[in-house]
XYZ file of C-alpha atoms in Angstrom:
443
model
C 10.762 -8.303 65.166
C 7.209 -6.609 65.074
C 3.313 -7.819 64.210
C 0.561 -9.862 65.783
C -0.091 -13.470 65.087
C -2.389 -11.269 62.173
C -0.465 -11.380 58.702
C -1.506 -7.992 57.448
C -1.228 -6.416 60.938
C 1.867 -4.619 59.339
C -0.559 -3.074 56.148
C -2.226 -0.306 59.046
C -0.818 3.196 60.403
C 0.222 3.583 63.714
C -1.012 7.417 64.844
C 1.339 10.030 64.079
C 3.243 7.588 61.505
C 2.968 8.578 57.681
C 4.032 4.763 56.448
C 2.745 1.485 57.400
C 4.500 -1.187 59.050
C 5.363 -2.740 55.560
C 6.868 0.670 54.089
C 8.399 0.511 56.863
C 10.469 -2.983 56.708
C 11.024 -1.696 52.935
C 12.696 1.606 53.750
C 14.767 0.036 56.739
C 16.499 -2.634 53.757
C 16.875 0.168 51.500
C 19.122 1.956 53.952
C 21.099 -1.204 55.671
C 24.781 -0.838 55.222
C 24.235 -4.635 54.408
C 22.219 -3.260 50.839
C 24.725 -0.806 50.185
C 27.707 -3.098 50.400
C 25.881 -4.644 47.578
C 27.251 -2.509 45.329
C 30.808 -3.860 45.604
C 29.306 -7.683 44.969
C 29.342 -9.999 42.027
C 26.184 -10.735 39.851
C 27.539 -13.070 36.690
C 31.232 -11.561 37.138
C 32.828 -9.525 39.686
C 31.479 -5.868 40.293
C 35.294 -4.682 39.850
C 35.208 -6.125 35.353
C 33.716 -3.004 34.215
C 31.154 -0.475 34.295
C 28.795 -2.527 31.544
C 27.402 -5.307 34.250
C 24.928 -5.553 36.673
C 26.217 -6.423 40.493
C 24.097 -7.337 42.985
C 22.762 -3.873 44.035
C 21.564 -2.794 40.845
C 20.228 -6.163 40.491
C 18.382 -5.939 43.342
C 16.617 -2.620 42.568
C 15.365 -4.334 39.372
C 14.106 -7.308 41.382
C 12.485 -4.917 43.975
C 10.464 -2.918 41.295
C 9.781 -5.858 38.724
C 7.725 -7.697 41.953
C 5.678 -5.000 42.909
C 4.650 -4.109 39.502
C 3.252 -7.978 39.361
C 2.025 -7.547 42.481
C 0.130 -4.492 40.842
C -0.709 -6.433 37.757
C -2.109 -9.701 40.124
C -4.129 -6.941 42.127
C -6.038 -5.585 39.569
C -7.191 -9.085 37.723
C -7.610 -11.346 40.025
C -10.845 -11.296 42.544
C -11.242 -10.402 45.816
C -12.324 -14.094 47.430
C -9.323 -15.209 45.322
C -7.222 -12.813 46.376
C -8.073 -13.460 50.060
C -7.534 -17.353 48.900
C -4.004 -16.437 48.731
C -3.107 -14.528 51.529
C -2.216 -11.142 49.688
C -0.243 -10.075 47.661
C 1.093 -7.069 49.264
C 3.236 -4.446 46.853
C 5.362 -3.722 49.586
C 5.897 -6.610 51.051
C 7.065 -7.924 48.281
C 9.346 -5.018 47.319
C 10.889 -5.402 50.558
C 11.608 -9.144 49.857
C 13.134 -8.073 46.525
C 15.446 -5.783 48.341
C 15.823 -8.282 51.116
C 16.851 -11.335 48.891
C 20.449 -11.058 48.558
C 21.211 -9.611 51.137
C 23.947 -12.909 52.128
C 25.171 -13.152 48.723
C 28.818 -13.321 50.157
C 31.671 -11.972 47.994
C 32.299 -13.728 44.459
C 29.460 -14.570 43.252
C 28.020 -18.606 43.761
C 31.538 -19.617 43.300
C 32.090 -17.742 46.827
C 28.935 -18.983 48.513
C 30.570 -22.374 47.526
C 33.625 -21.864 48.987
C 32.730 -20.432 52.306
C 30.322 -23.426 52.541
C 32.472 -25.934 51.884
C 35.372 -24.653 54.216
C 32.713 -24.650 57.362
C 31.492 -28.044 56.545
C 35.823 -29.251 56.014
C 35.941 -27.325 59.731
C 33.559 -29.386 60.951
C 29.857 -27.402 61.099
C 27.967 -29.981 58.821
C 25.223 -26.850 58.158
C 27.774 -24.888 55.509
C 26.720 -21.712 54.529
C 23.967 -20.243 51.820
C 23.439 -17.135 50.945
C 19.884 -17.726 51.333
C 19.741 -18.281 55.549
C 22.634 -15.767 55.567
C 19.642 -13.413 53.980
C 17.456 -13.918 56.662
C 20.367 -14.323 59.010
C 20.992 -10.884 58.453
C 17.875 -8.620 58.763
C 16.958 -11.198 61.825
C 20.439 -10.772 63.502
C 22.871 -9.252 61.828
C 21.963 -5.642 60.877
C 21.771 -3.558 63.654
C 18.537 -0.765 63.800
C 17.876 0.046 67.589
C 20.964 0.514 70.602
C 19.053 -2.222 73.175
C 17.055 -4.628 70.840
C 17.807 -8.275 71.317
C 18.799 -9.394 68.659
C 19.620 -6.354 67.039
C 17.943 -6.934 62.840
C 15.744 -4.570 61.134
C 12.929 -5.350 63.122
C 10.731 -6.430 60.167
C 6.842 -7.611 59.934
C 6.299 -11.123 59.392
C 4.938 -10.564 56.411
C 8.093 -9.338 55.470
C 10.154 -12.642 56.430
C 7.955 -14.852 54.978
C 8.288 -13.150 51.724
C 12.275 -13.359 52.219
C 12.159 -17.067 53.054
C 12.286 -18.015 49.901
C 12.738 -21.717 51.069
C 10.556 -21.802 53.659
C 11.984 -24.902 55.342
C 15.480 -25.867 57.803
C 18.407 -27.259 56.339
C 17.773 -30.551 58.002
C 14.999 -31.046 55.226
C 17.567 -29.853 52.072
C 18.233 -33.519 50.678
C 14.708 -33.460 49.447
C 14.892 -29.828 48.652
C 18.129 -29.287 46.657
C 20.648 -28.348 48.701
C 18.457 -24.795 49.573
C 16.812 -23.623 53.147
C 15.717 -20.586 54.589
C 17.394 -20.776 58.089
C 20.500 -21.886 60.280
C 20.326 -23.960 63.347
C 21.232 -20.790 65.415
C 18.332 -18.613 63.861
C 16.185 -20.834 64.657
C 13.930 -19.183 66.935
C 13.531 -16.464 64.239
C 12.897 -18.503 61.803
C 9.762 -20.484 63.891
C 8.563 -16.362 65.060
C 8.413 -15.463 60.927
C 6.392 -18.797 60.032
C 4.184 -18.657 63.272
C 1.358 -17.322 60.958
C 1.328 -20.409 58.651
C 0.863 -23.865 59.145
C 3.828 -25.160 60.450
C 2.911 -28.862 58.720
C 3.532 -26.658 55.414
C 6.698 -25.731 53.479
C 4.656 -23.834 51.450
C 6.092 -20.214 50.427
C 4.039 -17.143 50.670
C 2.419 -15.410 47.380
C 5.423 -12.872 48.160
C 7.766 -14.774 48.439
C 6.812 -16.528 45.196
C 6.538 -13.003 43.055
C 9.801 -12.177 44.278
C 11.228 -15.452 43.214
C 10.061 -14.363 39.652
C 11.164 -11.184 39.522
C 14.659 -12.722 40.015
C 14.461 -14.911 37.693
C 13.256 -12.874 35.108
C 15.687 -9.892 35.991
C 18.359 -12.137 35.795
C 17.205 -13.665 32.962
C 17.195 -10.623 31.238
C 19.319 -7.851 32.238
C 22.698 -10.527 32.426
C 22.189 -11.426 28.594
C 21.539 -7.739 27.864
C 25.324 -7.508 29.439
C 27.153 -9.813 27.955
C 25.478 -9.381 24.656
C 26.987 -5.503 24.958
C 30.232 -7.372 26.518
C 31.062 -9.250 23.597
C 30.561 -12.380 25.082
C 26.620 -13.807 24.041
C 27.002 -12.900 19.993
C 23.208 -12.305 19.552
C 24.360 -11.535 16.345
C 25.062 -15.440 15.092
C 21.574 -16.686 16.996
C 19.164 -14.254 14.848
C 18.949 -14.695 11.031
C 16.662 -13.257 8.053
C 16.414 -14.868 4.884
C 16.920 -13.376 1.377
C 13.472 -12.488 0.883
C 12.960 -10.668 4.600
C 11.362 -13.528 6.653
C 13.024 -13.929 10.041
C 12.385 -16.728 11.973
C 15.537 -18.967 11.084
C 17.293 -21.503 13.051
C 21.086 -20.331 12.260
C 23.533 -22.639 12.676
C 24.522 -21.323 15.925
C 20.959 -21.577 17.661
C 21.138 -25.591 16.483
C 24.632 -25.545 18.102
C 23.715 -24.074 21.208
C 20.722 -25.982 21.364
C 21.873 -29.281 21.686
C 24.520 -27.812 24.547
C 21.945 -26.892 25.614
C 19.438 -29.873 26.015
C 22.211 -32.635 27.022
C 23.522 -30.285 29.982
C 20.422 -28.142 31.529
C 18.316 -31.645 32.574
C 15.447 -29.113 33.637
C 14.779 -27.702 30.598
C 13.741 -30.488 27.949
C 14.704 -33.752 26.240
C 12.846 -31.974 22.957
C 15.673 -30.919 21.183
C 13.336 -29.408 18.037
C 11.647 -27.544 21.075
C 14.663 -26.280 22.482
C 15.311 -25.042 19.018
C 12.383 -23.436 18.271
C 12.008 -21.904 22.001
C 15.748 -20.645 20.852
C 14.166 -19.063 18.467
C 11.380 -17.464 19.355
C 13.415 -15.138 21.767
C 15.450 -14.619 19.188
C 13.022 -13.498 16.980
C 11.343 -11.011 17.816
C 13.042 -9.314 20.535
C 16.741 -9.125 19.306
C 16.147 -9.498 15.544
C 17.948 -5.878 14.846
C 20.974 -6.879 16.325
C 22.596 -8.105 13.623
C 26.139 -7.145 14.598
C 28.239 -7.310 17.407
C 27.348 -4.182 19.912
C 29.698 -1.107 19.445
C 27.614 1.261 21.202
C 25.323 2.700 18.167
C 21.992 4.592 18.942
C 19.982 1.820 17.170
C 21.841 -1.073 19.033
C 20.724 0.660 22.637
C 17.442 1.269 21.311
C 16.731 -2.669 20.517
C 18.456 -3.731 24.101
C 15.682 -1.366 25.826
C 12.505 -2.228 23.759
C 13.793 -6.270 24.367
C 13.817 -5.851 27.115
C 10.683 -4.053 27.636
C 8.613 -6.531 26.090
C 10.077 -9.581 27.582
C 10.038 -8.389 31.490
C 6.386 -7.284 29.966
C 5.187 -10.387 28.838
C 6.611 -12.875 31.606
C 5.209 -10.400 34.244
C 2.123 -10.893 32.067
C 2.483 -15.075 32.240
C 1.583 -15.738 35.976
C -2.060 -15.544 37.829
C -3.443 -16.656 41.192
C -4.511 -20.430 41.851
C -6.829 -21.156 44.961
C -4.282 -22.879 47.524
C -4.414 -26.887 47.115
C -1.860 -28.830 47.988
C 0.575 -28.204 50.794
C 3.566 -27.274 48.474
C 1.250 -26.418 45.505
C 2.291 -22.946 44.261
C 0.027 -19.799 44.786
C 1.502 -18.035 41.648
C 0.702 -20.120 37.869
C 3.233 -19.157 35.609
C 2.753 -19.870 31.994
C 4.914 -23.044 30.792
C 6.495 -20.965 27.580
C 7.572 -18.758 29.435
C 8.952 -20.011 32.353
C 11.150 -21.921 29.299
C 11.966 -19.159 27.822
C 13.541 -17.971 30.911
C 15.070 -20.922 31.608
C 16.121 -20.919 28.163
C 17.341 -17.304 29.028
C 19.538 -18.430 31.897
C 20.989 -20.957 30.047
C 22.767 -18.983 27.497
C 24.258 -16.707 30.390
C 25.302 -19.935 31.660
C 26.960 -21.425 28.429
C 28.537 -18.365 26.955
C 29.758 -16.689 30.313
C 29.593 -19.032 33.492
C 31.572 -21.714 31.788
C 33.746 -18.969 30.108
C 37.085 -20.561 30.610
C 38.421 -17.252 31.341
C 35.725 -16.908 34.299
C 36.133 -20.124 35.498
C 39.975 -19.593 36.154
C 39.374 -16.412 38.309
C 36.815 -18.519 40.411
C 39.435 -20.526 40.905
C 41.711 -17.472 42.373
C 38.739 -16.245 43.937
C 37.926 -19.508 45.626
C 41.468 -19.975 47.305
C 41.416 -15.809 48.732
C 37.896 -16.899 50.653
C 39.659 -20.460 51.438
C 42.519 -18.970 53.162
C 41.097 -15.932 54.671
C 37.892 -18.648 55.742
C 40.903 -20.628 58.188
C 42.528 -18.036 59.067
C 39.617 -16.637 60.558
C 38.779 -19.077 62.349
C 41.980 -19.248 63.911
C 41.967 -15.635 65.452
C 38.233 -15.577 66.896
C 39.225 -18.274 68.840
C 42.367 -16.637 69.852
C 43.117 -15.617 73.624
C 45.813 -13.257 72.561
C 44.681 -9.218 71.807
C 47.192 -9.119 69.017
C 45.263 -11.853 66.539
C 42.182 -10.296 67.944
C 43.241 -6.969 66.133
C 43.176 -9.154 62.260
C 39.256 -8.873 63.303
C 36.524 -6.044 62.754
C 35.092 -4.384 65.264
C 31.564 -5.940 64.824
C 33.264 -9.426 65.199
C 34.967 -8.878 68.122
C 32.194 -7.450 69.869
C 30.001 -10.890 69.110
C 32.807 -13.334 70.035
C 30.713 -13.968 73.327
C 27.963 -14.835 71.696
C 27.683 -18.137 71.850
C 27.653 -18.247 67.842
C 30.711 -20.748 67.093
C 33.823 -19.469 65.326
C 33.183 -21.370 61.864
C 29.776 -18.981 61.881
C 31.305 -16.322 62.936
C 34.199 -15.850 60.336
C 31.602 -16.969 57.636
C 29.886 -13.282 58.721
C 32.357 -11.744 57.965
C 33.714 -12.971 54.908
C 29.878 -12.724 53.304
C 30.155 -8.597 55.163
C 33.185 -8.175 53.462
C 32.798 -6.868 49.568
C 35.302 -8.113 46.676
C 37.640 -5.482 47.473
C 38.000 -5.919 50.787
C 38.322 -9.628 50.052
C 41.189 -8.843 47.518
C 42.644 -6.042 49.405
C 42.700 -7.963 53.453
C 43.839 -11.079 51.448
C 46.928 -9.024 50.039
C 47.978 -6.647 53.058
C 47.768 -10.552 54.971
C 50.127 -12.420 52.763
C 52.509 -9.101 53.205
C 51.596 -8.278 49.817
C 49.433 -4.729 50.192
C 50.687 -1.434 49.395
C 49.800 0.629 52.367
C 48.995 -0.871 56.160
C 46.230 2.358 56.657
C 45.422 2.309 52.861
C 41.349 1.914 54.273
C 39.682 0.472 56.616
C 37.433 -2.937 58.037
C 34.404 -0.940 59.579
């Protein structure tokens, strides 16, 4: 890990180096094996379900792009004194965080995350598993950059590591922080090093981490709505209406029905049903009003989707500003309340129409069972002294059997490093239903 106590040491260029250290951080994440794996990992539905859907790789690329544009926009419209008080942002650091924020995301989305965590806790490791500390673990310990570097990791600067820490506190404090945290106990030394330039009494995120988090929300909200309208799961054509006189902004029966469901199920939206209805109408009109029929691929629909996505992302980027840091937990980035509600509504639409769809729920049940079964097998094999059993493990895990990490943690690392295709094929082979024992190699 690089960088001195001075936070922006990474913005400098060493003699003979054409990149700053922050630019080098970004390149190292982009070229890592762990980043490439994300092309085979679920965003909302399985990466193998169809080419129309975003996967974790395309999602991360968009988070990085939107985050960088937000950082550049804030720099342009903020005074130098305010930028200094907030400690940034640096566009390269925000982009690095966007690329890296989902490196630890396991196969099969948040259902897979919950399955691995439950299996770990059932086996006696109370800390469990969560994607955010797994991302931090990858960039600081698991990824390989130099042959003699200890710990391995990508050797990132403090600023980039802090930007990846969306939840900059240890697991012990999750009871009051919605079951999210930044680093596992095993990685506490790396966490303390990364937070060395911050006041250890504070849990405030860096300004780059806040921008990355908002970029994550924006891209998830917008591109998932687009994906599932194209897939026929989100009926935008039933959510918008135009009156006989050409007027728009009407509350359709579908708007009223969905608003009641969202207002009841999504407690963090608002208790005002009328506000939910009006919020949905303001999102559909004017952005999606031209979409008056199910998606069939016609040029008019594709143009309308591109225009709507661009307009929404631009609006959400412009909805933020920096503010003077005051309380230790207060945000450094202020988000317009209406924009924040609109992003929540867009995400809630995907949850209602897609994530809670019976077909998707039933698929997730089977995916969880595969992960739980493989976890149990791997914990047993990692602890075995038989060479025949150890041969079931990828070489990267065999190399780390004496690292001091528990069998549960190593098994979780293994599963979280797999694509969904690898999980399915490994499960089939171990259950005796695979077609060929040498059809591919776990490397």
